[in-house]
Coordinates of N, CA, C and O in Angstrom, one line a residue:
X1 N -102.0 -83.7 11.8 CA -101.2 -84.9 11.5 C -99.6 -84.5 11.9 O -99.3 -83.6 11.5
X2 N -99.2 -85.5 12.7 CA -97.7 -85.3 13.0 C -96.9 -86.0 12.0 O -97.1 -86.9 11.5
X3 N -95.7 -85.2 11.8 CA -94.7 -86.0 10.9 C -94.0 -87.1 11.5 O -93.8 -87.0 12.8
X4 N -93.4 -88.0 10.9 CA -92.7 -89.1 11.4 C -91.2 -88.7 11.7 O -90.7 -87.8 11.0
X5 N -90.7 -89.3 12.7 CA -89.3 -89.0 13.0 C -88.5 -89.9 12.1 O -89.0 -90.7 11.5
X6 N -87.2 -89.5 12.0 CA -86.3 -90.2 11.2 C -86.3 -91.8 11.7 O -86.3 -92.7 10.9
X7 N -86.3 -91.9 13.0 CA -86.2 -93.3 13.6 C -87.5 -94.1 13.1 O -87.4 -95.2 12.8
X8 N -88.6 -93.5 13.2 CA -89.8 -94.2 12.9 C -89.8 -94.5 11.5 O -90.3 -95.6 11.0
X9 N -89.5 -93.5 10.6 CA -89.5 -93.8 9.3 C -88.5 -95.0 8.7 O -88.9 -95.8 8.0
X10 N -87.4 -94.9 9.3 CA -86.4 -95.9 9.1 C -86.7 -97.3 9.7 O -86.6 -98.3 8.9
X11 N -87.4 -97.3 10.8 CA -88.0 -98.5 11.4 C -89.0 -99.2 10.3 O -89.0 -100.4 10.1
X12 N -89.8 -98.5 9.8 CA -90.9 -98.9 8.8 C -90.2 -99.6 7.7 O -90.8 -100.5 7.0
X13 N -89.1 -99.1 7.2 CA -88.4 -99.6 5.9 C -87.5 -100.8 6.3 O -87.5 -101.8 5.6
X14 N -86.8 -100.7 7.5 CA -85.7 -101.6 7.7 C -86.2 -102.9 8.6 O -85.7 -104.0 8.3
X15 N -87.1 -102.8 9.2 CA -87.6 -104.0 10.0 C -88.3 -105.0 9.1 O -87.9 -106.2 9.3
X16 N -88.9 -104.7 7.9 CA -89.3 -105.8 7.0 C -88.2 -106.4 6.4 O -88.2 -107.6 5.8
X17 N -87.1 -105.7 6.2 CA -85.9 -106.3 5.7 C -85.1 -107.2 6.7 O -84.0 -107.7 6.4
X18 N -85.6 -107.3 8.0 CA -84.8 -108.2 8.9 C -83.9 -107.5 10.0 O -83.3 -108.0 10.5
X19 N -83.9 -106.0 9.8 CA -83.0 -105.2 10.7 C -83.7 -105.2 12.0 O -84.8 -105.0 12.1
X20 N -82.9 -105.2 13.1 CA -83.2 -105.0 14.5 C -82.7 -103.7 14.8 O -81.5 -103.4 14.6
X21 N -83.4 -102.9 15.6 CA -83.1 -101.6 15.9 C -82.5 -101.5 17.5 O -83.1 -102.1 18.3
X22 N -81.4 -100.8 17.6 CA -80.9 -100.5 19.0 C -80.6 -98.9 18.8 O -79.6 -98.6 18.1
X23 N -81.4 -98.1 19.5 CA -81.3 -96.7 19.4 C -81.5 -96.2 18.1 O -82.6 -96.2 17.5
X24 N -80.3 -95.6 17.4 CA -80.5 -95.2 16.1 C -79.6 -95.9 15.2 O -79.0 -95.5 14.2
X25 N -79.5 -97.3 15.5 CA -78.8 -98.1 14.7 C -79.6 -99.4 14.5 O -80.1 -100.0 15.4
X26 N -79.6 -99.8 13.1 CA -80.3 -101.1 12.7 C -79.2 -102.1 12.2 O -78.3 -101.8 11.5
X27 N -79.3 -103.4 12.6 CA -78.5 -104.4 12.3 C -79.0 -105.7 11.9 O -80.2 -105.9 12.4
X28 N -78.4 -106.4 11.1 CA -78.9 -107.8 10.9 C -77.5 -108.6 10.3 O -76.5 -108.1 10.0
X29 N -77.7 -109.9 10.4 CA -76.8 -110.8 10.0 C -77.3 -111.6 8.9 O -78.3 -112.2 9.0
X30 N -76.7 -111.6 7.6 CA -77.0 -112.4 6.5 C -75.7 -113.3 6.1 O -74.7 -112.8 5.8
X31 N -75.8 -114.5 6.2 CA -74.8 -115.4 6.1 C -73.7 -115.1 7.2 O -73.9 -115.2 8.4
X32 N -72.5 -114.6 6.6 CA -71.4 -114.3 7.6 C -71.3 -112.8 7.7 O -70.5 -112.3 8.3
X33 N -72.1 -112.0 6.9 CA -72.1 -110.7 6.9 C -73.0 -109.9 8.0 O -74.0 -110.3 8.0
X34 N -72.5 -108.9 8.7 CA -73.1 -108.1 9.6 C -73.3 -106.9 8.8 O -72.4 -106.3 8.3
X35 N -74.6 -106.4 8.7 CA -74.9 -105.2 8.0 C -75.6 -104.3 8.7 O -76.3 -104.7 9.7
X36 N -75.2 -102.9 8.7 CA -75.9 -101.9 9.6 C -76.1 -100.8 8.9 O -75.5 -100.4 7.9
X37 N -77.2 -100.1 9.4 CA -77.6 -98.7 9.0 C -77.7 -97.9 10.2 O -78.2 -98.3 11.3
X38 N -77.0 -96.7 10.3 CA -77.1 -96.0 11.4 C -77.4 -94.4 11.0 O -77.0 -94.0 10.2
X39 N -78.2 -93.8 12.0 CA -78.5 -92.3 11.8 C -77.3 -91.6 12.3 O -76.8 -91.8 13.3
X40 N -77.0 -90.5 11.5 CA -75.9 -89.6 12.0 C -76.6 -88.2 12.1 O -77.2 -87.8 11.2
X41 N -76.3 -87.5 13.1 CA -77.0 -86.1 13.3 C -75.9 -85.1 13.6 O -74.9 -85.4 14.3
X42 N -76.1 -83.9 13.0 CA -75.1 -82.8 13.3 C -76.1 -81.7 13.4 O -77.0 -81.3 12.6
X43 N -75.7 -80.7 14.4 CA -76.6 -79.7 14.6 C -76.3 -78.6 13.5 O -77.2 -77.8 13.1
X44 N -75.1 -78.7 12.8 CA -75.0 -77.8 11.6 C -75.5 -78.5 10.3 O -76.1 -77.8 9.4
X45 N -75.3 -79.6 10.0 CA -75.6 -80.3 8.8 C -77.0 -80.9 8.7 O -77.7 -81.0 7.6
X46 N -77.4 -81.4 9.9 CA -78.7 -82.1 9.8 C -78.6 -83.6 10.2 O -78.0 -84.0 10.8
X47 N -79.4 -84.4 9.3 CA -79.5 -85.9 9.5 C -79.0 -86.6 8.2 O -79.6 -86.2 7.2
X48 N -78.4 -87.6 8.4 CA -78.0 -88.6 7.2 C -78.0 -90.0 7.7 O -78.2 -90.3 9.0
X49 N -77.6 -91.0 6.9 CA -77.6 -92.2 7.4 C -76.2 -92.9 6.7 O -75.8 -92.6 5.7
X50 N -75.6 -93.7 7.4 CA -74.4 -94.4 7.2 C -74.8 -95.9 7.1 O -75.4 -96.5 7.8
X51 N -74.2 -96.7 6.0 CA -74.4 -98.0 5.9 C -72.9 -98.6 5.8 O -72.1 -98.2 5.3
X52 N -72.9 -99.8 6.5 CA -71.7 -100.5 6.5 C -72.0 -101.9 6.7 O -72.9 -102.3 7.2
X53 N -71.0 -102.8 6.4 CA -71.0 -104.1 6.6 C -69.7 -104.8 6.7 O -68.5 -104.1 6.4
X54 N -69.5 -105.8 7.4 CA -68.3 -106.5 7.8 C -68.5 -108.1 7.7 O -69.7 -108.5 7.9
X55 N -67.5 -108.7 7.4 CA -67.7 -110.2 7.4 C -67.2 -110.8 8.6 O -66.0 -110.8 9.1
X56 N -68.0 -111.4 9.5 CA -67.7 -111.9 10.7 C -66.8 -113.1 10.6 O -65.9 -113.3 11.7
X57 N -66.8 -113.9 9.6 CA -65.9 -115.0 9.5 C -64.4 -114.5 9.3 O -63.6 -115.1 9.9
X58 N -64.2 -113.6 8.4 CA -63.0 -112.9 8.3 C -62.5 -112.4 9.6 O -61.3 -112.4 9.9
X59 N -63.4 -111.7 10.2 CA -62.8 -111.0 11.5 C -62.5 -112.1 12.4 O -61.5 -111.9 13.1
X60 N -63.2 -113.2 12.5 CA -62.8 -114.2 13.4 C -61.4 -114.7 13.1 O -60.4 -115.0 13.9
X61 N -61.1 -115.0 11.7 CA -59.8 -115.4 11.4 C -58.8 -114.4 11.8 O -57.6 -114.7 12.1
X62 N -59.0 -113.2 11.7 CA -58.0 -112.1 12.0 C -57.9 -112.2 13.5 O -56.7 -112.2 13.9
X63 N -58.9 -112.5 14.4 CA -58.6 -112.7 15.9 C -57.6 -113.9 16.0 O -56.8 -113.8 17.0
X64 N -57.8 -114.9 15.3 CA -56.9 -116.1 15.4 C -55.6 -115.8 14.9 O -54.6 -116.1 15.6
X65 N -55.4 -115.1 13.9 CA -54.0 -114.6 13.3 C -53.3 -113.8 14.3 O -52.2 -113.7 14.2
X66 N -54.0 -112.9 15.0 CA -53.6 -111.8 15.8 C -54.0 -112.0 17.1 O -54.9 -111.0 17.7
X67 N -53.8 -113.1 17.9 CA -54.4 -113.4 19.2 C -54.1 -112.3 20.3 O -54.8 -112.1 21.3
X68 N -53.0 -111.6 20.1 CA -52.4 -110.7 21.2 C -52.9 -109.2 21.0 O -52.6 -108.4 21.7
X69 N -53.8 -109.1 19.9 CA -54.3 -107.8 19.7 C -55.8 -107.8 19.4 O -56.2 -108.7 18.7
X70 N -56.4 -106.9 20.0 CA -57.8 -106.7 19.8 C -57.9 -106.3 18.3 O -57.4 -105.2 18.2
X71 N -58.6 -107.0 17.5 CA -58.7 -106.5 16.1 C -59.4 -105.2 15.8 O -60.4 -104.9 16.5
X72 N -59.0 -104.5 14.8 CA -59.7 -103.2 14.6 C -60.8 -103.7 13.4 O -60.6 -104.6 12.7
X73 N -61.9 -102.9 13.6 CA -63.0 -103.1 12.8 C -62.6 -102.6 11.4 O -62.3 -101.4 11.2
X74 N -62.7 -103.4 10.4 CA -62.5 -102.9 9.0 C -63.9 -103.2 8.2 O -64.2 -104.4 7.9
X75 N -64.6 -102.3 7.9 CA -65.9 -102.3 7.4 C -66.0 -101.5 6.2 O -65.3 -100.5 6.2
X76 N -66.8 -101.8 5.3 CA -67.1 -101.0 4.0 C -68.2 -100.0 4.7 O -69.3 -100.4 5.1
X77 N -67.8 -98.8 4.6 CA -68.7 -97.6 5.1 C -69.1 -96.8 4.1 O -68.2 -96.2 3.5
X78 N -70.4 -96.4 3.8 CA -70.7 -95.3 2.9 C -71.8 -94.6 3.4 O -72.7 -95.2 4.2
X79 N -72.1 -93.3 3.0 CA -73.2 -92.4 3.5 C -74.2 -92.7 2.3 O -73.8 -92.9 1.1
X80 N -75.6 -92.6 2.7 CA -76.6 -92.8 1.8 C -76.4 -91.9 0.6 O -76.8 -92.1 -0.4
X81 N -76.0 -90.6 0.7 CA -76.0 -89.6 -0.4 C -75.1 -90.0 -1.3 O -75.2 -89.9 -2.5
X82 N -73.9 -90.7 -0.9 CA -72.9 -91.1 -2.0 C -73.6 -92.2 -2.7 O -73.3 -92.3 -4.0
X83 N -74.5 -93.1 -2.3 CA -75.1 -94.0 -3.0 C -76.2 -93.4 -4.0 O -76.4 -94.0 -5.0
X84 N -76.9 -92.4 -3.4 CA -77.9 -91.9 -4.2 C -77.4 -91.0 -5.3 O -78.0 -91.1 -6.5
X85 N -76.4 -90.2 -5.2 CA -76.0 -89.3 -6.2 C -74.5 -89.0 -6.3 O -74.2 -88.1 -6.9
X86 N -73.6 -89.8 -5.5 CA -72.2 -89.7 -5.6 C -71.7 -88.6 -4.7 O -70.4 -88.5 -4.8
X87 N -72.5 -87.9 -3.9 CA -71.9 -87.0 -3.0 C -72.7 -86.9 -1.7 O -73.9 -87.6 -1.7
X88 N -72.1 -86.4 -0.6 CA -72.9 -86.4 0.6 C -74.2 -85.7 0.6 O -74.5 -85.0 -0.2
X89 N -75.2 -86.2 1.4 CA -76.5 -85.7 1.4 C -77.1 -85.6 2.9 O -76.9 -86.7 3.6
X90 N -77.5 -84.5 3.5 CA -78.0 -84.4 4.7 C -79.4 -83.7 4.6 O -79.5 -82.8 3.8
X91 N -80.2 -84.0 5.5 CA -81.5 -83.4 5.7 C -81.5 -82.5 6.9 O -81.3 -82.9 8.0
X92 N -81.8 -81.1 6.7 CA -81.9 -80.4 7.7 C -83.2 -79.4 7.7 O -83.6 -78.8 6.7
X93 N -84.0 -79.4 8.8 CA -85.3 -78.7 8.8 C -86.2 -79.0 7.7 O -86.7 -78.0 7.0
X94 N -86.1 -80.2 7.2 CA -87.1 -80.6 6.1 C -88.1 -81.5 6.4 O -87.9 -82.5 6.9
X95 N -89.4 -80.9 6.4 CA -90.4 -81.9 6.8 C -90.5 -83.1 6.1 O -91.1 -84.1 6.6
X96 N -90.0 -83.2 4.9 CA -90.1 -84.5 4.0 C -88.8 -85.3 4.3 O -88.7 -86.4 3.7
X97 N -87.9 -84.7 5.1 CA -86.5 -85.5 5.4 C -86.8 -86.9 5.8 O -86.2 -87.8 5.2
X98 N -87.6 -87.3 6.9 CA -87.7 -88.6 7.2 C -88.1 -89.5 6.1 O -87.6 -90.6 5.9
X99 N -89.1 -89.2 5.4 CA -89.7 -89.9 4.2 C -88.8 -90.2 3.1 O -88.6 -91.2 2.6
X100 N -88.0 -89.0 2.8 CA -87.0 -89.0 1.7 C -85.8 -90.0 2.1 O -85.4 -90.7 1.3
X101 N -85.4 -89.9 3.3 CA -84.3 -90.6 3.8 C -84.7 -92.1 3.8 O -83.9 -93.0 3.3
X102 N -85.8 -92.4 4.3 CA -86.3 -93.8 4.3 C -86.5 -94.5 3.0 O -86.2 -95.6 2.8
X103 N -87.0 -93.7 2.0 CA -87.2 -94.1 0.6 C -85.7 -94.3 0.0 O -85.5 -95.3 -0.7
X104 N -84.8 -93.4 0.4 CA -83.4 -93.6 -0.2 C -82.8 -95.0 0.4 O -82.1 -95.7 -0.5
X105 N -83.1 -95.1 1.7 CA -82.5 -96.6 2.3 C -83.2 -97.7 1.5 O -82.6 -98.7 1.3
X106 N -84.6 -97.6 1.3 CA -85.3 -98.7 0.9 C -84.8 -99.0 -0.6 O -84.7 -100.2 -1.0
X107 N -84.5 -98.0 -1.4 CA -84.0 -98.2 -2.8 C -82.6 -98.6 -2.9 O -82.0 -99.5 -3.6
X108 N -81.6 -98.0 -2.0 CA -80.3 -98.2 -2.3 C -79.5 -99.2 -1.2 O -78.5 -99.7 -1.6
X109 N -80.1 -99.4 -0.2 CA -79.5 -100.4 0.8 C -79.5 -101.8 0.3 O -78.4 -102.4 0.4
X110 N -80.5 -102.5 -0.2 CA -80.4 -103.8 -0.7 C -79.2 -104.1 -1.7 O -78.6 -104.9 -1.5
X111 N -79.2 -103.3 -2.8 CA -78.0 -103.6 -3.7 C -76.8 -103.2 -3.1 O -75.7 -103.9 -3.4
X112 N -76.7 -102.2 -2.3 CA -75.4 -101.9 -1.6 C -74.9 -103.2 -0.8 O -73.7 -103.6 -0.9
X113 N -75.6 -103.6 0.0 CA -75.4 -104.8 0.9 C -75.2 -106.0 0.1 O -74.2 -106.8 0.3
X114 N -76.0 -106.4 -1.0 CA -75.8 -107.6 -1.8 C -74.5 -107.5 -2.4 O -73.7 -108.6 -2.8
X115 N -74.0 -106.2 -2.9 CA -72.8 -106.2 -3.6 C -71.6 -106.4 -2.8 O -70.3 -106.3 -3.3
X116 N -71.6 -106.7 -1.6 CA -70.5 -107.0 -0.6 C -70.6 -108.2 0.0 O -69.7 -108.5 0.9
X117 N -71.5 -109.2 -0.2 CA -71.6 -110.4 0.5 C -70.5 -111.4 -0.1 O -70.2 -112.2 0.7
X118 N -70.4 -111.5 -1.2 CA -69.4 -112.7 -1.9 C -68.1 -112.4 -1.6 O -67.5 -111.1 -1.4
X119 N -67.4 -113.5 -1.4 CA -66.0 -113.3 -1.0 C -65.2 -112.6 -2.3 O -64.3 -111.9 -2.0
X120 N -65.6 -112.9 -3.5 CA -65.1 -112.2 -4.6 C -65.2 -110.8 -4.5 O -64.3 -109.9 -4.8
X121 N -66.5 -110.3 -4.1 CA -66.6 -108.8 -4.0 C -65.8 -108.4 -2.8 O -65.3 -107.2 -3.2
X122 N -65.7 -108.9 -1.8 CA -64.8 -108.4 -0.7 C -63.6 -108.5 -1.1 O -62.7 -107.4 -0.9
X123 N -62.9 -109.4 -1.8 CA -61.5 -109.4 -2.3 C -61.3 -108.1 -3.2 O -60.4 -107.5 -3.1
X124 N -62.2 -108.0 -4.1 CA -62.2 -106.7 -4.9 C -62.2 -105.4 -4.1 O -61.2 -104.6 -4.2
X125 N -62.9 -105.3 -3.1 CA -63.1 -104.3 -2.2 C -61.7 -104.0 -1.4 O -61.5 -102.7 -1.1
X126 N -61.2 -105.1 -1.0 CA -59.8 -105.0 -0.3 C -58.7 -104.7 -1.2 O -57.6 -104.8 -0.6
X127 N -58.9 -104.7 -2.5 CA -57.7 -104.4 -3.4 C -57.2 -105.5 -4.1 O -55.9 -105.5 -4.3
X128 N -57.9 -106.5 -4.3 CA -57.3 -107.6 -5.0 C -56.7 -107.2 -6.3 O -55.7 -107.8 -6.7
X129 N -57.2 -106.3 -7.2 CA -56.6 -106.0 -8.3 C -55.3 -105.0 -8.2 O -54.6 -104.9 -9.1
X130 N -55.0 -104.7 -7.0 CA -53.8 -103.8 -6.8 C -52.8 -104.7 -6.2 O -52.8 -105.1 -5.1
X131 N -51.7 -105.1 -7.0 CA -50.7 -106.0 -6.5 C -49.7 -105.5 -5.4 O -49.1 -106.2 -4.9
X132 N -49.6 -104.1 -5.3 CA -48.7 -103.6 -4.4 C -49.4 -103.0 -3.2 O -50.5 -102.7 -3.2
X133 N -48.6 -103.0 -2.0 CA -49.0 -102.3 -0.9 C -49.4 -100.8 -1.1 O -48.6 -100.1 -1.8
X134 N -50.5 -100.3 -0.6 CA -50.7 -99.0 -0.8 C -50.2 -98.3 0.7 O -50.3 -98.9 1.6
X135 N -49.9 -97.0 0.7 CA -49.4 -96.5 1.9 C -50.2 -96.6 3.2 O -49.7 -96.9 4.1
X136 N -51.5 -96.6 3.0 CA -52.5 -96.7 4.1 C -53.2 -97.9 4.1 O -54.1 -98.1 4.8
X137 N -52.7 -98.8 3.3 CA -53.5 -100.2 3.2 C -53.1 -101.4 3.9 O -53.5 -102.5 3.5
X138 N -52.4 -101.1 4.9 CA -52.0 -102.4 5.7 C -53.2 -103.2 6.2 O -53.1 -104.5 6.0
X139 N -54.1 -102.7 6.9 CA -55.3 -103.3 7.4 C -55.9 -104.0 6.1 O -56.4 -105.2 6.2
X140 N -56.2 -103.3 5.0 CA -56.8 -103.7 3.7 C -56.1 -105.1 3.4 O -56.8 -106.1 2.9
X141 N -54.8 -105.0 3.3 CA -54.0 -106.1 2.8 C -54.1 -107.5 3.7 O -54.3 -108.5 3.4
X142 N -54.3 -107.1 5.1 CA -54.6 -108.3 6.0 C -56.0 -108.9 5.7 O -56.1 -110.1 5.6
X143 N -56.9 -108.1 5.5 CA -58.2 -108.5 5.2 C -58.3 -109.2 3.8 O -59.0 -110.4 3.7
X144 N -57.5 -108.7 2.7 CA -57.5 -109.4 1.5 C -56.8 -110.6 1.6 O -57.5 -111.6 1.0
X145 N -55.8 -110.8 2.3 CA -55.2 -112.1 2.5 C -56.1 -113.1 3.1 O -56.2 -114.2 2.7
X146 N -56.8 -112.7 4.1 CA -57.6 -113.7 4.9 C -58.9 -113.9 3.9 O -59.3 -115.1 4.0
X147 N -59.3 -113.0 3.2 CA -60.5 -113.3 2.3 C -60.0 -114.3 1.2 O -60.7 -115.2 0.8
X148 N -58.8 -114.1 0.7 CA -58.3 -115.0 -0.4 C -58.1 -116.4 0.3 O -58.4 -117.6 -0.5
X149 N -57.6 -116.5 1.6 CA -57.5 -117.7 2.2 C -58.8 -118.6 2.3 O -58.8 -119.7 1.9
X150 N -59.9 -117.7 2.7 CA -61.2 -118.4 2.6 C -61.6 -118.9 1.3 O -62.5 -119.7 1.2
X151 N -61.2 -118.2 0.3 CA -61.6 -118.7 -1.2 C -60.6 -119.8 -1.6 O -60.9 -120.3 -2.7
X152 N -59.7 -120.2 -0.8 CA -58.8 -121.4 -1.2 C -57.7 -120.8 -2.0 O -57.0 -121.8 -2.7
X153 N -57.4 -119.7 -2.0 CA -56.3 -119.0 -2.8 C -55.2 -118.7 -2.0 O -54.8 -117.6 -1.8
X154 N -54.4 -119.7 -1.2 CA -53.4 -119.6 -0.4 C -52.2 -118.7 -1.1 O -51.7 -117.9 -0.5
X155 N -51.9 -119.3 -2.3 CA -50.6 -118.6 -2.9 C -50.9 -117.0 -3.1 O -50.0 -116.3 -2.8
X156 N -52.1 -116.8 -3.6 CA -52.5 -115.4 -3.8 C -52.6 -114.6 -2.5 O -52.2 -113.5 -2.3
X157 N -53.1 -115.3 -1.5 CA -53.2 -114.7 0.0 C -51.8 -114.3 0.4 O -51.6 -113.2 0.9
X158 N -50.8 -115.2 0.2 CA -49.4 -115.0 0.6 C -48.9 -113.7 -0.3 O -48.2 -112.9 0.3
X159 N -49.3 -113.7 -1.5 CA -48.6 -112.7 -2.4 C -49.1 -111.4 -1.9 O -48.6 -110.3 -2.1
X160 N -50.5 -111.3 -1.4 CA -50.9 -110.0 -0.9 C -50.2 -109.5 0.1 O -50.2 -108.2 0.5
X161 N -49.5 -110.3 0.9 CA -48.7 -109.8 2.0 C -47.2 -109.9 1.7 O -46.4 -109.6 2.7
X162 N -46.9 -110.3 0.6 CA -45.4 -110.3 0.1 C -44.8 -108.9 -0.1 O -45.3 -108.0 -0.2
X163 N -43.5 -109.0 0.5 CA -42.7 -107.7 0.6 C -43.2 -106.9 1.7 O -44.3 -106.9 2.1
X164 N -42.1 -106.2 2.4 CA -42.5 -105.4 3.5 C -43.5 -104.2 3.0 O -43.5 -103.7 2.0
X165 N -44.4 -103.9 4.1 CA -45.3 -102.7 3.8 C -44.5 -101.5 3.5 O -43.3 -101.3 3.8
X166 N -45.1 -100.4 3.1 CA -44.4 -99.1 3.0 C -43.7 -98.7 4.3 O -44.4 -98.9 5.4
X167 N -42.9 -97.8 4.2 CA -42.1 -97.2 5.4 C -43.0 -96.4 6.2 O -43.0 -96.3 7.4
X168 N -44.1 -95.9 5.6 CA -45.0 -95.0 6.3 C -46.0 -95.8 7.2 O -46.9 -95.2 7.9
X169 N -46.1 -97.1 6.9 CA -47.0 -97.9 7.6 C -46.8 -97.9 9.1 O -45.6 -98.1 9.5
X170 N -47.8 -97.9 10.0 CA -47.5 -97.8 11.5 C -46.8 -99.1 11.9 O -47.2 -100.2 11.4
X171 N -45.8 -99.0 12.7 CA -45.1 -100.1 13.2 C -46.1 -101.3 13.9 O -46.0 -102.5 13.5
X172 N -47.1 -100.9 14.4 CA -48.2 -101.9 15.0 C -48.8 -102.5 13.9 O -49.1 -103.8 14.1
X173 N -49.2 -101.9 12.9 CA -49.9 -102.6 11.8 C -48.9 -103.5 11.0 O -49.2 -104.6 10.5
X174 N -47.5 -103.1 10.9 CA -46.6 -104.1 10.3 C -46.4 -105.3 11.2 O -46.4 -106.5 10.5
X175 N -46.5 -105.2 12.4 CA -46.4 -106.4 13.2 C -47.6 -107.3 13.0 O -47.6 -108.6 13.1
X176 N -48.8 -106.6 12.8 CA -50.1 -107.5 12.8 C -50.1 -108.1 11.4 O -50.4 -109.3 11.4
X177 N -49.5 -107.4 10.4 CA -49.5 -108.1 9.0 C -48.6 -109.3 9.2 O -48.8 -110.3 8.5
X178 N -47.4 -109.1 9.8 CA -46.5 -110.3 9.9 C -47.0 -111.4 10.6 O -47.0 -112.5 10.4
X179 N -47.9 -111.0 11.7 CA -48.6 -112.2 12.4 C -49.6 -112.9 11.5 O -49.6 -114.2 11.5
X180 N -50.4 -112.1 10.8 CA -51.2 -112.7 9.7 C -50.6 -113.6 8.8 O -50.9 -114.8 8.4
X181 N -49.3 -113.2 8.1 CA -48.5 -113.8 7.2 C -48.1 -115.2 7.8 O -48.2 -116.2 7.2
X182 N -47.6 -115.1 9.0 CA -47.0 -116.3 9.8 C -48.3 -117.3 9.8 O -48.1 -118.5 9.8
X183 N -49.4 -116.8 10.3 CA -50.5 -117.7 10.5 C -50.9 -118.4 9.2 O -51.4 -119.5 9.3
X184 N -50.8 -117.7 8.2 CA -51.2 -118.4 6.8 C -50.2 -119.3 6.5 O -50.5 -120.1 5.6
X185 N -49.0 -119.3 7.0 CA -47.8 -120.2 6.6 C -47.1 -119.7 5.4 O -46.6 -120.5 4.7
X186 N -47.1 -118.4 5.1 CA -46.5 -117.8 4.0 C -45.0 -117.7 4.3 O -44.5 -117.8 5.5
X187 N -44.2 -117.8 3.2 CA -42.7 -117.7 3.4 C -42.3 -116.3 3.9 O -43.1 -115.4 3.8
X188 N -41.2 -116.3 4.6 CA -40.8 -114.9 5.0 C -40.7 -113.9 4.1 O -40.6 -114.1 2.8
X189 N -40.7 -112.5 4.3 CA -40.9 -111.6 3.4 C -39.7 -111.5 2.6 O -39.8 -111.0 1.4
X190 N -38.6 -111.8 3.0 CA -37.2 -111.7 2.1 C -37.3 -112.8 1.0 O -36.6 -112.5 0.0
X191 N -38.2 -113.7 1.0 CA -38.3 -114.7 -0.1 C -39.4 -114.2 -1.2 O -40.4 -113.6 -0.8
X192 N -39.1 -114.5 -2.5 CA -40.1 -114.1 -3.5 C -41.2 -114.9 -3.4 O -41.4 -116.0 -2.8

C-alpha cells in the first residue's frame, strides 16, 4: 500500500469544499472573498499549509482609489499550526503527515474562513478598535477605511485615515493613503 502525497490528501479534503487546485494551491471564491490554501515545503522544516483570504470587492475599491499604483495584496494569512495549537507546525519524514495535515485543514479551515467573511470581521482584523495609526499599519488603515466605506460608515472611514501617518511610514504608502482619503471625499488631514 502506498501512502498518499500531501497534494492528494489535501485534494480529497478541499475539493468537496469547492476548492480548485493549481499545482500546490487551492482556491475558491465565496461571495466577495477569495480563500486559499497552499502547501509550503522546506528541505529543513518539512511541509505545512498556509491559509489566506482577501476581499475582492475591497481590493477593487483600492484599485479605483489608487489608479496610478498596482495595489498590494493585503490578505489575512495564517499557518495551519497556528490554528491548531497556537504555534507553527511542520511535518517532516512523517508517514502520517499527509493524513494529519489534511485532517487539520478539514477541521480548522472552515471556521477560519467563515470568521473573515463579514465586513464587521474584516474591519476588526484591519484594526477598527485601534483609533491611532500603527507604525507599520498604513496598508491596514487603507483597507479599514474602504471596508468601513462599504459598511456605510463614511465618517468612521475618514476617521481611520485622519491625521498624518507615522513618520516611519514609507513615503509611497503615505501617498497611497492620501489618494484613498481623497477618493472617499474625506477632509484634508489638517482638519479634525
